[in-house]
mmCIF file of C-alpha atoms in Angstrom:
data_model
loop_
_atom_site.group_PDB
_atom_site.id
_atom_site.type_symbol
_atom_site.label_atom_id
_atom_site.label_comp_id
_atom_site.label_asym_id
_atom_site.label_seq_id
_atom_site.Cartn_x
_atom_site.Cartn_y
_atom_site.Cartn_z
ATOM 1 C CA MET A 1 202.074 184.756 219.195
ATOM 2 C CA SER A 2 198.148 184.271 219.150
ATOM 3 C CA ARG A 3 195.483 186.644 220.490
ATOM 4 C CA HIS A 4 192.750 185.776 222.565
ATOM 5 C CA GLN A 5 189.593 187.669 222.218
ATOM 6 C CA THR A 6 187.264 188.006 224.963
ATOM 7 C CA HIS A 7 184.364 189.014 222.988
ATOM 8 C CA GLN A 8 182.803 187.038 220.539
ATOM 9 C CA ARG A 9 182.375 188.684 216.993
ATOM 10 C CA SER A 10 179.325 189.015 215.590
ATOM 11 C CA ASP A 11 178.172 187.285 212.295
ATOM 12 C CA ILE A 12 177.423 189.734 209.498
ATOM 13 C CA TYR A 13 175.316 187.387 207.794
ATOM 14 C CA ASN A 14 173.197 186.878 210.637
ATOM 15 C CA ARG A 15 173.044 190.685 211.480
ATOM 16 C CA ILE A 16 171.815 191.304 207.875
ATOM 17 C CA THR A 17 169.392 188.615 207.860
ATOM 18 C CA ASP A 18 168.112 189.612 211.064
ATOM 19 C CA LYS A 19 167.510 193.354 209.916
ATOM 20 C CA ILE A 20 165.778 192.017 206.785
ATOM 21 C CA ILE A 21 163.300 189.719 208.682
ATOM 22 C CA ALA A 22 162.677 192.640 211.093
ATOM 23 C CA ASP A 23 161.934 195.222 208.237
ATOM 24 C CA ILE A 24 159.662 192.441 206.497
ATOM 25 C CA GLU A 25 157.796 192.037 209.840
ATOM 26 C CA GLN A 26 157.264 195.894 210.141
ATOM 27 C CA GLY A 27 155.697 195.862 206.686
ATOM 28 C CA VAL A 28 158.800 197.390 204.789
ATOM 29 C CA ARG A 29 159.559 195.642 201.520
ATOM 30 C CA PRO A 30 163.522 196.178 201.687
ATOM 31 C CA TRP A 31 163.758 195.475 197.988
ATOM 32 C CA MET A 32 161.671 198.245 196.753
ATOM 33 C CA LYS A 33 163.120 201.561 196.079
ATOM 34 C CA PRO A 34 162.632 204.083 198.795
ATOM 35 C CA TRP A 35 162.106 207.039 196.429
ATOM 36 C CA SER A 36 159.465 208.117 193.870
ATOM 37 C CA SER A 37 160.152 209.106 190.394
ATOM 38 C CA ALA A 38 156.777 210.912 190.244
ATOM 39 C CA HIS A 39 158.419 214.208 190.942
ATOM 40 C CA ALA A 40 161.270 213.908 188.489
ATOM 41 C CA ASN A 41 160.933 216.562 185.780
ATOM 42 C CA ASP A 42 162.734 214.821 183.145
ATOM 43 C CA ARG A 43 163.288 211.250 182.288
ATOM 44 C CA ILE A 44 165.478 208.932 184.355
ATOM 45 C CA THR A 45 168.732 207.981 182.619
ATOM 46 C CA ARG A 46 171.459 205.671 183.192
ATOM 47 C CA PRO A 47 174.639 206.832 184.744
ATOM 48 C CA LEU A 48 177.342 208.052 182.180
ATOM 49 C CA ARG A 49 180.633 206.763 181.908
ATOM 50 C CA HIS A 50 183.932 208.948 181.835
ATOM 51 C CA ASN A 51 183.161 209.547 178.307
ATOM 52 C CA GLY A 52 179.484 210.745 178.476
ATOM 53 C CA GLN A 53 178.153 207.389 177.045
ATOM 54 C CA PRO A 54 175.348 205.815 179.020
ATOM 55 C CA TYR A 55 176.583 202.884 181.190
ATOM 56 C CA SER A 56 175.124 199.676 179.599
ATOM 57 C CA GLY A 57 175.187 197.358 182.666
ATOM 58 C CA ILE A 58 177.673 195.031 180.957
ATOM 59 C CA ASN A 59 181.302 195.056 182.429
#
């Protein structure tokens, strides 16, 4: 038994690409972090593992 879809599914890759292009055209740089560390009182640290050691970024 097959299902017939009456509407066409949107392509997620096209939607994401269109969103990135729209942001760039508006002057937004989506690859930049949207926050500022200038207001941080302490230094920014890496996330901690379950045992309290900093995550090294290597799996």
